[in-house]
JSON list of C-alpha atoms in Angstrom, two decimals:
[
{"chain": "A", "resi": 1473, "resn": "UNK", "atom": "CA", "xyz": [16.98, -9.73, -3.02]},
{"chain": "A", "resi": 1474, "resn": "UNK", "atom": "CA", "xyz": [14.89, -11.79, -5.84]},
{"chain": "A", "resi": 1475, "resn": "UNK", "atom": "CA", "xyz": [13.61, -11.02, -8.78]},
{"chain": "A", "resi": 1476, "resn": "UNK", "atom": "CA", "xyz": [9.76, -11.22, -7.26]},
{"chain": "A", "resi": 1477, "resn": "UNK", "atom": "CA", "xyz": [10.57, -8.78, -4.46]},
{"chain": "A", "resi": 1478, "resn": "UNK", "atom": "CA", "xyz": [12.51, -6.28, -6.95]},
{"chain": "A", "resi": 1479, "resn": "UNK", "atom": "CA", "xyz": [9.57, -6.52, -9.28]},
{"chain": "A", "resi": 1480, "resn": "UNK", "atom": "CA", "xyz": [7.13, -5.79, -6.29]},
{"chain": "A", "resi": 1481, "resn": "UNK", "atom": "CA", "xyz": [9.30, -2.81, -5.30]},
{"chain": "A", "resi": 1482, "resn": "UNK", "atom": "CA", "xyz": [9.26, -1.43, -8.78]},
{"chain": "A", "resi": 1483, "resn": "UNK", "atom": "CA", "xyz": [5.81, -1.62, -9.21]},
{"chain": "A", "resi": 1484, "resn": "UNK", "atom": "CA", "xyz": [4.87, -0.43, -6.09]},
{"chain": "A", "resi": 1485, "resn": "UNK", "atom": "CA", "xyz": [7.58, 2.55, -7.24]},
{"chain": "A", "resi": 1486, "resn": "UNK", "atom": "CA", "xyz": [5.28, 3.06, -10.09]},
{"chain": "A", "resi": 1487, "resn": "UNK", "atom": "CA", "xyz": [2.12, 2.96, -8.53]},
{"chain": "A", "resi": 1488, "resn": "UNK", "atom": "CA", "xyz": [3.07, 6.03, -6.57]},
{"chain": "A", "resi": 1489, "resn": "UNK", "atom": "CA", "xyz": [4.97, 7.25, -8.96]},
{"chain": "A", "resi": 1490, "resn": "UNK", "atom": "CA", "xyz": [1.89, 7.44, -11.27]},
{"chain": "A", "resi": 1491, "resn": "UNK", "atom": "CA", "xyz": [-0.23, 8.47, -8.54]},
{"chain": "A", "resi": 1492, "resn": "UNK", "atom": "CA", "xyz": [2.02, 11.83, -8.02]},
{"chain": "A", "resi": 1493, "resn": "UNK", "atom": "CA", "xyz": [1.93, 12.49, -11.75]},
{"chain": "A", "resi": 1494, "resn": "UNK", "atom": "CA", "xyz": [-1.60, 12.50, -12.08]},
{"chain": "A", "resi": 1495, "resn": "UNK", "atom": "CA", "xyz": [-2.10, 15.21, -9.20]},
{"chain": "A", "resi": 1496, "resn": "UNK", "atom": "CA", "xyz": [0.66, 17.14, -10.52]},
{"chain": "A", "resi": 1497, "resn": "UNK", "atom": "CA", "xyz": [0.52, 16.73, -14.43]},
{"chain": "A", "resi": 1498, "resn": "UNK", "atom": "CA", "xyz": [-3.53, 17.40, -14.31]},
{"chain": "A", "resi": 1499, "resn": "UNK", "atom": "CA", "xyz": [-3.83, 18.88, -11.25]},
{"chain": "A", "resi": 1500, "resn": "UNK", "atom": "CA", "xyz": [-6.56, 16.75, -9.93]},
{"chain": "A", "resi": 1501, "resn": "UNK", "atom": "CA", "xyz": [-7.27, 13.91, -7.24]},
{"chain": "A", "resi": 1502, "resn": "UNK", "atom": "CA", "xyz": [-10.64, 12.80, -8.88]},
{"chain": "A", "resi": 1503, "resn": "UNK", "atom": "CA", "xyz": [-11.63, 9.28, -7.70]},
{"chain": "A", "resi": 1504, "resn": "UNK", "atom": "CA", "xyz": [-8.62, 9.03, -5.20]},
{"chain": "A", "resi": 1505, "resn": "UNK", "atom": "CA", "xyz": [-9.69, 8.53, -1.90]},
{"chain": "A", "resi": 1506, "resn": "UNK", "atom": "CA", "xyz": [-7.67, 10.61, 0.80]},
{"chain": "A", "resi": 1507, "resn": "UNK", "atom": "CA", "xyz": [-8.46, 8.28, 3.88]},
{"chain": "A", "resi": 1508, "resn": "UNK", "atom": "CA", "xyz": [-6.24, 5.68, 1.89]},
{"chain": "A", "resi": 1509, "resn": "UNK", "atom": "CA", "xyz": [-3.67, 7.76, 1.11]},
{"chain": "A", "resi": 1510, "resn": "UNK", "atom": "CA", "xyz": [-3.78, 8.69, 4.46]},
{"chain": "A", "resi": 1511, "resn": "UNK", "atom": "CA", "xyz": [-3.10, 5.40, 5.92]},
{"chain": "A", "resi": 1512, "resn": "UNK", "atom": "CA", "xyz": [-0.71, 4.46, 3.72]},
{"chain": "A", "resi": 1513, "resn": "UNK", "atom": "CA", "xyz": [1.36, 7.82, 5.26]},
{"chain": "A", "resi": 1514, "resn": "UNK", "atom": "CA", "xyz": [1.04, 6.55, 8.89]},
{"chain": "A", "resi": 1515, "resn": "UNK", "atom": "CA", "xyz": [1.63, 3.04, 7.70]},
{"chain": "A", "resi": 1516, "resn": "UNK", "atom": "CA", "xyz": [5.39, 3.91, 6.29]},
{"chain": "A", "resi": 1517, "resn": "UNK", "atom": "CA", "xyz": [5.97, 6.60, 9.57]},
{"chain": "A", "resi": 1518, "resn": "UNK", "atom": "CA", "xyz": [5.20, 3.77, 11.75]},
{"chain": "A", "resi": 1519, "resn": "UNK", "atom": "CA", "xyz": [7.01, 0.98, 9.39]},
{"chain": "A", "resi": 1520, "resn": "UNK", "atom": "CA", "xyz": [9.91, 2.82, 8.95]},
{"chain": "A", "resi": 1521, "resn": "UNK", "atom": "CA", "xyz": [11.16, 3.95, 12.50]},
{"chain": "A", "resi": 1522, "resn": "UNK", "atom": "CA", "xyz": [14.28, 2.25, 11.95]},
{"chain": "A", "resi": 1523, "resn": "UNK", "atom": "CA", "xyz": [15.13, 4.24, 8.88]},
{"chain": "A", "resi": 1524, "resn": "UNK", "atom": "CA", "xyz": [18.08, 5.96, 10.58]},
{"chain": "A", "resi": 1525, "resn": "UNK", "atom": "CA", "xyz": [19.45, 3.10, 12.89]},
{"chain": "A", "resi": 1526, "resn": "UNK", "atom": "CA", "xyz": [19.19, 0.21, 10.99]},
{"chain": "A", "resi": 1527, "resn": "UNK", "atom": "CA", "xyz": [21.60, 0.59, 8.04]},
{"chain": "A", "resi": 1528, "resn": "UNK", "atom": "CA", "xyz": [20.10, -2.51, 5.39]},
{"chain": "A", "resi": 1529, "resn": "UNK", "atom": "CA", "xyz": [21.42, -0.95, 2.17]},
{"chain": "A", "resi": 1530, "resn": "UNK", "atom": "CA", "xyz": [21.06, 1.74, 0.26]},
{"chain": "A", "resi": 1531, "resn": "UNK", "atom": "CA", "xyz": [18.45, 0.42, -1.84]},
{"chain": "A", "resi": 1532, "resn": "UNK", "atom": "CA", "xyz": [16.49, 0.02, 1.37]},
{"chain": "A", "resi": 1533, "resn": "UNK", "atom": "CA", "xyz": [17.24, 3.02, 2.93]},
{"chain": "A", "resi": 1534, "resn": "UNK", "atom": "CA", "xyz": [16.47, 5.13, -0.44]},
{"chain": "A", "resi": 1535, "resn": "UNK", "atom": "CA", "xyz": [13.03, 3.49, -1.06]},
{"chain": "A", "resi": 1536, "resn": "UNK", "atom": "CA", "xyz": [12.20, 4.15, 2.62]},
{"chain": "A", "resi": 1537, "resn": "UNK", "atom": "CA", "xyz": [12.35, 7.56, 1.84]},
{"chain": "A", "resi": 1538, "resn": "UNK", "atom": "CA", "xyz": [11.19, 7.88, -1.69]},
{"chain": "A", "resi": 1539, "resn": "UNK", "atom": "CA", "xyz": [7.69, 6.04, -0.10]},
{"chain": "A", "resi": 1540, "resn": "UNK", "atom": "CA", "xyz": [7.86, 8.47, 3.03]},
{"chain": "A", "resi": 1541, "resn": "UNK", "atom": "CA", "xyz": [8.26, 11.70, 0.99]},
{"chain": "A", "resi": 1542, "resn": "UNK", "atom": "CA", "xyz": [5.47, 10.70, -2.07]},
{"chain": "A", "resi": 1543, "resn": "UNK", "atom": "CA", "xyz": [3.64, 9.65, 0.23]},
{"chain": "A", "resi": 1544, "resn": "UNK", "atom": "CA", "xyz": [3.05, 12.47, 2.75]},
{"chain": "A", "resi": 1545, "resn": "UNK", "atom": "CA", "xyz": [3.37, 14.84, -0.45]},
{"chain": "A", "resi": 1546, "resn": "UNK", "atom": "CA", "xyz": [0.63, 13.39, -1.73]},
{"chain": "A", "resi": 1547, "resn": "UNK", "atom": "CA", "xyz": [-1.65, 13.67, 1.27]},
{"chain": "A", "resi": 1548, "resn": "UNK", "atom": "CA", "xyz": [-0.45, 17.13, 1.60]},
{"chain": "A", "resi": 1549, "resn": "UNK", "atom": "CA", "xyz": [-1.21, 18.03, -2.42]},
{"chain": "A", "resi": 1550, "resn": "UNK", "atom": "CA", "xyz": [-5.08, 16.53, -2.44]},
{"chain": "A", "resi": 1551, "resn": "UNK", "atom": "CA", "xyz": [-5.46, 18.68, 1.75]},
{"chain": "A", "resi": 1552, "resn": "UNK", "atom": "CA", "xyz": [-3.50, 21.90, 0.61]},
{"chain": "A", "resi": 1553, "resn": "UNK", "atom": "CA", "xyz": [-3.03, 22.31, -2.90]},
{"chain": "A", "resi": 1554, "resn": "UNK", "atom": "CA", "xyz": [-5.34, 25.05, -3.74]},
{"chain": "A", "resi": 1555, "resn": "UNK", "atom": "CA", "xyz": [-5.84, 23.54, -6.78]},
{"chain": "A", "resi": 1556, "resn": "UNK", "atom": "CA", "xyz": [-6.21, 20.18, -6.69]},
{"chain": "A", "resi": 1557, "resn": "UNK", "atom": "CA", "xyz": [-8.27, 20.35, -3.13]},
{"chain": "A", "resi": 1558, "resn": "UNK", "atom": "CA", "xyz": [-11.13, 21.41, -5.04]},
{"chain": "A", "resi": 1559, "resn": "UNK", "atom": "CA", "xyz": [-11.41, 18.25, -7.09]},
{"chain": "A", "resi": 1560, "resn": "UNK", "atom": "CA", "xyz": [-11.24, 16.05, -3.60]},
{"chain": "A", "resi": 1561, "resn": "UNK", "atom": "CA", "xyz": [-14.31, 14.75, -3.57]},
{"chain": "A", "resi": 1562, "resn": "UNK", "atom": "CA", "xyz": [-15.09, 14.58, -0.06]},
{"chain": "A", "resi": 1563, "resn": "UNK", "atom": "CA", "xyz": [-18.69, 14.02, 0.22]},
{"chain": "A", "resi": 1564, "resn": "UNK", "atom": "CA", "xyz": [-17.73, 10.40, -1.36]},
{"chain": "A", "resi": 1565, "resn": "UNK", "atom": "CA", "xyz": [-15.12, 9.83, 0.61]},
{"chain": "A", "resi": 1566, "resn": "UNK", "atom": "CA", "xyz": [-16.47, 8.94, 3.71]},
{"chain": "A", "resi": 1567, "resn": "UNK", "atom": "CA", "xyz": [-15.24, 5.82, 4.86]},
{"chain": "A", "resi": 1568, "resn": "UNK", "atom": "CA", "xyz": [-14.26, 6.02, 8.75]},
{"chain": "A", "resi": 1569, "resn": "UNK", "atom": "CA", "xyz": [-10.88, 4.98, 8.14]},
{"chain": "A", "resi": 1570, "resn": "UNK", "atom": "CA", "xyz": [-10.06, 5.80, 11.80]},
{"chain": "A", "resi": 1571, "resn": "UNK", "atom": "CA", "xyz": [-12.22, 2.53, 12.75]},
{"chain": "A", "resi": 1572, "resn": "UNK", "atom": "CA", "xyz": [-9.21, 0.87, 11.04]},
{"chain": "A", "resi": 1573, "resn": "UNK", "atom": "CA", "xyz": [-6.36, 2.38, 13.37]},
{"chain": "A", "resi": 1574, "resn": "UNK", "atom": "CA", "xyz": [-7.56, 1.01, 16.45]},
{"chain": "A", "resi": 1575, "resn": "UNK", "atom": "CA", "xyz": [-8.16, -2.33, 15.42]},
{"chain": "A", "resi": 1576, "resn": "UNK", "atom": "CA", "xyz": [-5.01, -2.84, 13.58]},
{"chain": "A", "resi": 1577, "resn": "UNK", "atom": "CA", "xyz": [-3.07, -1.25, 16.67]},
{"chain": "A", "resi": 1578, "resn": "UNK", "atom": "CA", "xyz": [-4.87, -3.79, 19.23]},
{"chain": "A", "resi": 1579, "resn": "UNK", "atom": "CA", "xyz": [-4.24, -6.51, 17.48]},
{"chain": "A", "resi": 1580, "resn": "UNK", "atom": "CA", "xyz": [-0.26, -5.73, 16.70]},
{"chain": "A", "resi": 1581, "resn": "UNK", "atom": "CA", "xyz": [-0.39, -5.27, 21.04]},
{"chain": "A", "resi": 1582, "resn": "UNK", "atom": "CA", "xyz": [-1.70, -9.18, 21.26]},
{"chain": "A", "resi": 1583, "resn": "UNK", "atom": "CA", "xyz": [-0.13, -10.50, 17.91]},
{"chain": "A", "resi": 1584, "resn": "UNK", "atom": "CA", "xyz": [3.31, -9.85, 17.21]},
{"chain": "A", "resi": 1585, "resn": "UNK", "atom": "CA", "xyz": [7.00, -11.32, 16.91]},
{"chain": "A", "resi": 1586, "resn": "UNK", "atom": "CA", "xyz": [8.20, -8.95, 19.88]},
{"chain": "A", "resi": 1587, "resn": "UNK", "atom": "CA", "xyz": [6.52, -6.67, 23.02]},
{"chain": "A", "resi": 1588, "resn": "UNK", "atom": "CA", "xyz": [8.92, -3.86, 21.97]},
{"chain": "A", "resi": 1589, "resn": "UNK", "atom": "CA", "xyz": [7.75, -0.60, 21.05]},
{"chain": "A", "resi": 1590, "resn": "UNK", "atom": "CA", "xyz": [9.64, -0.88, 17.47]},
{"chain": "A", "resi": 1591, "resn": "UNK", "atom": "CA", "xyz": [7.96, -4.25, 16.60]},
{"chain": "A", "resi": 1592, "resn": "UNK", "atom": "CA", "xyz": [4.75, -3.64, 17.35]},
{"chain": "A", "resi": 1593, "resn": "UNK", "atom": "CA", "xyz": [4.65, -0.09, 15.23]},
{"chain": "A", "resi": 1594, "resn": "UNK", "atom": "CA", "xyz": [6.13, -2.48, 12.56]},
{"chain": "A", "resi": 1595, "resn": "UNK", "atom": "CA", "xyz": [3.51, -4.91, 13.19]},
{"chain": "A", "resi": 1596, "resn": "UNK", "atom": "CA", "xyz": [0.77, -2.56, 13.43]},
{"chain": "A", "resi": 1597, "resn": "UNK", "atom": "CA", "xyz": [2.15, -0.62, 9.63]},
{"chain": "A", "resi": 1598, "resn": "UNK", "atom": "CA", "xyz": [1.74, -4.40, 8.68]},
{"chain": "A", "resi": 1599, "resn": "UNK", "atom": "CA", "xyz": [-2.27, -5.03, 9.79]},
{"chain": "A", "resi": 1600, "resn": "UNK", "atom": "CA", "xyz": [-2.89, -1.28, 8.49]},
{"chain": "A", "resi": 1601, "resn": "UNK", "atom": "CA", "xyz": [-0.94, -2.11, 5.35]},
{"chain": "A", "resi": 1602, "resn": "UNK", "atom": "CA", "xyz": [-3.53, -4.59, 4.56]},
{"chain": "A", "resi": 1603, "resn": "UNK", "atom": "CA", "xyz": [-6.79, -2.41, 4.78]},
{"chain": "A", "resi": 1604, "resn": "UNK", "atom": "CA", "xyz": [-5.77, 0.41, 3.29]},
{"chain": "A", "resi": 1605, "resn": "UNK", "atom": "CA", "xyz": [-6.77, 0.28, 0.28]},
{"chain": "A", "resi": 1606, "resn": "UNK", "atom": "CA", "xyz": [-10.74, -0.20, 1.38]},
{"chain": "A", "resi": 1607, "resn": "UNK", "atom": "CA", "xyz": [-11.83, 3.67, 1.36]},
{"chain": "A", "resi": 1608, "resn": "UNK", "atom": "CA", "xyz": [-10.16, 3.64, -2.18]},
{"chain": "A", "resi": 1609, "resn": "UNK", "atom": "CA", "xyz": [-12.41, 0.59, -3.26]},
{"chain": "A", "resi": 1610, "resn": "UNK", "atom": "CA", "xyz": [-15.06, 1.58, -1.64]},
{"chain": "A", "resi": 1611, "resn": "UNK", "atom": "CA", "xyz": [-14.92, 5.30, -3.11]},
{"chain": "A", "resi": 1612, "resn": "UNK", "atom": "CA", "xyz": [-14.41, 3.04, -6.48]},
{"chain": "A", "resi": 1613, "resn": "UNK", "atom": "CA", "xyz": [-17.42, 0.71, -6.15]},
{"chain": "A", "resi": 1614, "resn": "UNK", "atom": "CA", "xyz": [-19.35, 4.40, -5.50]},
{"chain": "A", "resi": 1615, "resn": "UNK", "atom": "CA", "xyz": [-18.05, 6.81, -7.98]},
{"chain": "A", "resi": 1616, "resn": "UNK", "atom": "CA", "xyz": [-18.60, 3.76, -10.77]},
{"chain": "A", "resi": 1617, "resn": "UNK", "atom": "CA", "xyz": [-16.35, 5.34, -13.93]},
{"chain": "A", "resi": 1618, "resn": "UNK", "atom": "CA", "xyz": [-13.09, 4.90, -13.19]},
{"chain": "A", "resi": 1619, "resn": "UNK", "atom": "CA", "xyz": [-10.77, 6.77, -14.66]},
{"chain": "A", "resi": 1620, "resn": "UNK", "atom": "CA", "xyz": [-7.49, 5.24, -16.38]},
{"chain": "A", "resi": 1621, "resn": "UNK", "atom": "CA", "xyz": [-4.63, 6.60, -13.86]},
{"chain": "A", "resi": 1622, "resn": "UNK", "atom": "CA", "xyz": [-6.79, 5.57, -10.64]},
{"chain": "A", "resi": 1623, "resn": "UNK", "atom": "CA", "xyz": [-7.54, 1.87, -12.13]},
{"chain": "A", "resi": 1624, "resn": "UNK", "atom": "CA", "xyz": [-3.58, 1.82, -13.32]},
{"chain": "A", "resi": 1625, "resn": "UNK", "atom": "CA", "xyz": [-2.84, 3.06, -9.81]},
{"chain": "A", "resi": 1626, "resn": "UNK", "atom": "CA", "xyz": [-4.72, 0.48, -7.85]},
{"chain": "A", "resi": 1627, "resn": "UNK", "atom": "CA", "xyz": [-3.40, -2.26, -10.35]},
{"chain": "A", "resi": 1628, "resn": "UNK", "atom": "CA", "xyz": [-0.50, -1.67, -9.57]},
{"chain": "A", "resi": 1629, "resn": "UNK", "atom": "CA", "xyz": [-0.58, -1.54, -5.72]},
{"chain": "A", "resi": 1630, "resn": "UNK", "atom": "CA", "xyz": [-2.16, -4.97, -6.38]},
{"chain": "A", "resi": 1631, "resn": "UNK", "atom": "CA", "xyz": [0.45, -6.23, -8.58]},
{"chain": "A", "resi": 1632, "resn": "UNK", "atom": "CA", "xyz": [2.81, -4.93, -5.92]},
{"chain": "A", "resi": 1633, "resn": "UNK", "atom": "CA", "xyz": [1.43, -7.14, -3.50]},
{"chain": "A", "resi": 1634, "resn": "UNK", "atom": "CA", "xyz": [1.18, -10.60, -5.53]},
{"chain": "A", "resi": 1635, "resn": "UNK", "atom": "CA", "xyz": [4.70, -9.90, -6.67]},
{"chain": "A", "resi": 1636, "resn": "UNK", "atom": "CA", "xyz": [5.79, -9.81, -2.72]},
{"chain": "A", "resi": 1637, "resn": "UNK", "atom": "CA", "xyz": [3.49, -13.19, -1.64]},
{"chain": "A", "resi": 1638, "resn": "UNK", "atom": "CA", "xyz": [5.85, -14.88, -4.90]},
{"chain": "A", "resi": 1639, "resn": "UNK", "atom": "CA", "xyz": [8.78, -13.01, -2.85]},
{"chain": "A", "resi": 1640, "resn": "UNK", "atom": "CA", "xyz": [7.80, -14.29, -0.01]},
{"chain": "A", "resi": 1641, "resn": "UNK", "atom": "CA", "xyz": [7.06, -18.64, -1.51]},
{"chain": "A", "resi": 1642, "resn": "UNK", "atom": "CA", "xyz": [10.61, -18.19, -3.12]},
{"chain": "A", "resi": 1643, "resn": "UNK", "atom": "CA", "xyz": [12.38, -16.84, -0.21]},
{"chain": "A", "resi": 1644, "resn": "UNK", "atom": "CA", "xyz": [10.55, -19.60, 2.44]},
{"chain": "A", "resi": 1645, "resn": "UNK", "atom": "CA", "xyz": [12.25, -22.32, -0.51]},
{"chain": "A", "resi": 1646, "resn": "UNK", "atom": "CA", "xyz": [15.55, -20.85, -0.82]},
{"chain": "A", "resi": 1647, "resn": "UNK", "atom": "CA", "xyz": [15.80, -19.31, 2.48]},
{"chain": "A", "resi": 1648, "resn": "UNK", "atom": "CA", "xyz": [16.16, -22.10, 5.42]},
{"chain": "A", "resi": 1649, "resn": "UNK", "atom": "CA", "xyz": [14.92, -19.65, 8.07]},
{"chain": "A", "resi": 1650, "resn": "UNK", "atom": "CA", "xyz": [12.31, -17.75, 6.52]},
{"chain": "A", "resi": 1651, "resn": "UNK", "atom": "CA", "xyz": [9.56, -18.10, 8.08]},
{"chain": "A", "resi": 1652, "resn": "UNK", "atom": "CA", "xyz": [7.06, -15.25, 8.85]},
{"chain": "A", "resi": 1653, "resn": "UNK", "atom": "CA", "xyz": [3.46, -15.88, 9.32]},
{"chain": "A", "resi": 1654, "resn": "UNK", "atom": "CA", "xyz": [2.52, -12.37, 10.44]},
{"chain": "A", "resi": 1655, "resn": "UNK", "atom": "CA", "xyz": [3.94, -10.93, 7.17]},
{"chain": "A", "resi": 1656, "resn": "UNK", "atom": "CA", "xyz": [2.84, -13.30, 5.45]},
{"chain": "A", "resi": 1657, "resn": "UNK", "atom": "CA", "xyz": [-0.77, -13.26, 6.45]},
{"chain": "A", "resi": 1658, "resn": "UNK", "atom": "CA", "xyz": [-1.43, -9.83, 6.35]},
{"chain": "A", "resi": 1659, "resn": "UNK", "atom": "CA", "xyz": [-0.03, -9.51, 3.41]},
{"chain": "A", "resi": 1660, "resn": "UNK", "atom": "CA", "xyz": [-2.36, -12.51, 1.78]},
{"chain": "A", "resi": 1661, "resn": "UNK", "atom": "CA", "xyz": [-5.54, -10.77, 3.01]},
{"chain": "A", "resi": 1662, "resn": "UNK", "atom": "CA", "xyz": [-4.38, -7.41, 1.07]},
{"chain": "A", "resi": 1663, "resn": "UNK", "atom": "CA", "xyz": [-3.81, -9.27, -1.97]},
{"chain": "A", "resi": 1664, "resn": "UNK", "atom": "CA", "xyz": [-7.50, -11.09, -1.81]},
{"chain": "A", "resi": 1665, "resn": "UNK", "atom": "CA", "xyz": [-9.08, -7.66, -0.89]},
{"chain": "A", "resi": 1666, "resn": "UNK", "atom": "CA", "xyz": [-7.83, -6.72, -4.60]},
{"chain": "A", "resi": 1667, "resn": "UNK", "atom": "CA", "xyz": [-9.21, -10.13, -5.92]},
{"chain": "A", "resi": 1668, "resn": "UNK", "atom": "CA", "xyz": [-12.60, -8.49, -7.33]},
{"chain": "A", "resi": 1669, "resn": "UNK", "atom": "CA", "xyz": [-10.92, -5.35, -8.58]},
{"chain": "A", "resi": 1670, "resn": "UNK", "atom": "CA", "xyz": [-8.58, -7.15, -10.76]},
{"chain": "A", "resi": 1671, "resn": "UNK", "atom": "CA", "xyz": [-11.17, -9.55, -11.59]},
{"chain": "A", "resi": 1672, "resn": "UNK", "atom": "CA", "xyz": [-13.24, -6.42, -12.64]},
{"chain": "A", "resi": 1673, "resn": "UNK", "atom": "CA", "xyz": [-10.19, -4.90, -14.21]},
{"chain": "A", "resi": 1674, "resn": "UNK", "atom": "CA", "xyz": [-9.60, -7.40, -16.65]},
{"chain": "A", "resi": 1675, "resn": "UNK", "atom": "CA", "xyz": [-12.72, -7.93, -17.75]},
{"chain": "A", "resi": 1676, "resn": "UNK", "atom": "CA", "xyz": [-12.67, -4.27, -18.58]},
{"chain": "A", "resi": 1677, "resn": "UNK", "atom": "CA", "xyz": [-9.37, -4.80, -20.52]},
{"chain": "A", "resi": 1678, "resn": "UNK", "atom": "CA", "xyz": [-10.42, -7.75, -22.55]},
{"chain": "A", "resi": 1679, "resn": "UNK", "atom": "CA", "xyz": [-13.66, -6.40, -23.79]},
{"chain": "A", "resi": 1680, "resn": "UNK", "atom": "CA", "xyz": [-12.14, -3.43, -24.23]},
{"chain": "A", "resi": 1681, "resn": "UNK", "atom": "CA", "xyz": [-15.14, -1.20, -22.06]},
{"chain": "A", "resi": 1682, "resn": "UNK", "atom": "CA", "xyz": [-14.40, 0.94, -19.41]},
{"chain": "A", "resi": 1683, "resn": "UNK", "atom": "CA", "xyz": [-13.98, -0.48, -16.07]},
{"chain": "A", "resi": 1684, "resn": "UNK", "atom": "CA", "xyz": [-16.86, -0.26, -13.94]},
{"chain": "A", "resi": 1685, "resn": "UNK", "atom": "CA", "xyz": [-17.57, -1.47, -10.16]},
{"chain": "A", "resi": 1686, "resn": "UNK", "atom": "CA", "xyz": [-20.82, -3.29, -9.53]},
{"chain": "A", "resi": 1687, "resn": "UNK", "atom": "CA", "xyz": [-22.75, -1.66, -6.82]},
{"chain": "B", "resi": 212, "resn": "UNK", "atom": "CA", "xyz": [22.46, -7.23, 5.66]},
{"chain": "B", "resi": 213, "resn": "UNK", "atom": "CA", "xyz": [19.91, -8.75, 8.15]},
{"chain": "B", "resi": 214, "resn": "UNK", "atom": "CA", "xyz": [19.77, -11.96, 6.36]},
{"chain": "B", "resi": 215, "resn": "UNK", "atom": "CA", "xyz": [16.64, -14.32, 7.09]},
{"chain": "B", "resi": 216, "resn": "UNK", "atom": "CA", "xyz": [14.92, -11.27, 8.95]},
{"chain": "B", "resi": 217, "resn": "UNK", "atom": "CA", "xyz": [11.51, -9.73, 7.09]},
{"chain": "B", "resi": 218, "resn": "UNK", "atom": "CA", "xyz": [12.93, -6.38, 8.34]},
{"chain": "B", "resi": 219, "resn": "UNK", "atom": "CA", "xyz": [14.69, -6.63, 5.37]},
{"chain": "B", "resi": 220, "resn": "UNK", "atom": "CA", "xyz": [11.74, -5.20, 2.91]},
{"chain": "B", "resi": 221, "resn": "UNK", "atom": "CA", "xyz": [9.96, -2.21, 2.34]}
]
């Protein structure tokens, strides 16, 4: 465990983390897109299969389920909540997230470590990891004013991600083993996907204006 | 600890 990887847990802690306290401190789901949230559900079920028979530590094994339980609570909060369902704005929110599933699922069948049933959900959370996020930016680039918990939110699921690819460069030098493209690649093509927002993001933050999306 | 093996993160 390095400092880069514990940093990219944290944050990623904190993204959900602030995520759960905006739909339960104000009772609203405005500008988050349920499609992502949904994948990122089926992307820890299927990532963490081996929560129960592969003992790592107890760090890993009580992130695993902090990220399973926000997770699915949150999906369940902006579907059932009878509160915070009406502020889902589902007319917006209308990427077809399902044309991600198959795609990502096809391609863990023909690229993966292992033809075993474990590796290739792994693999697959791993492809679906990395396009997540795109109903969220596109439901960004469309509802234009962002407010400040969403952009925090998606900053940090960025920052999440760099923090793991400087994980991953310190862990290939110290490591003499390391070596793990499909990680590795997936994980580089989430990070670019959240090039533009942060690029958008700071400019927000250094003129001091509130972050908007071009069209 | 699975040392060397990715399973290893979240």
């Amino acid at each position: 465990m390095n400092i880069f990887r514990l940093a990219g847990d944290m944050t990623h802690l904190a993204s959900v983390l602030v995520l759960l306290l905006k739909i339960h401190t104000i009772k609203s789901c405005a500008g988050i897109s349920l499609k992502t949230q949904e994948l990122y559900a089926l992307v820890f079920a299927t990532r963490y299969l081996d929560l129960f028979t592969d003992y790592i530590s107890l760090y890993n094994t009580l992130m695993k389920l902090i990220f399973l339980v926000s997770s699915f609570s949150i999906v369940w909060y902006i579907r059932h909540h009878k509160i915070v369902r009406r502020s889902y704005d589902k007319d917006q929110d209308t990427f077809r997230h399902y044309f991600l599933v198959l795609p990502c699922f096809l391609l863990a069948l023909v690229i993966n470590e292992k033809f075993t049933v474990k590796e290739i959900m792994w693999t697959f959370s791993l492809y679906l990891e990395a396009v997540a996020i795109l109903p969220q930016l596109v439901l960004l680039q469309r509802t234009r004013n962002i407010d400040n918990l969403t952009g925090q939110y998606v900053f940090l699921l960025g920052a999440y991600r760099s923090l793991y690819i400087l994980n991953w460069i310190y862990r290939y030098f110290t490591e003499p083993h390391y070596v793990h493209w499909i990680t590795w690649i997936s994980g580089l093509v989430q990070t670019l996907l959240y090039a533009d927002f942060f690029y958008y993001y700071f400019q927000s933050w250094k003129n001091n204006v509130k972050l908007e999306l071009p069209a | 600890v699975l040392t060397g093996d990715s399973k290893d993160e979240l």
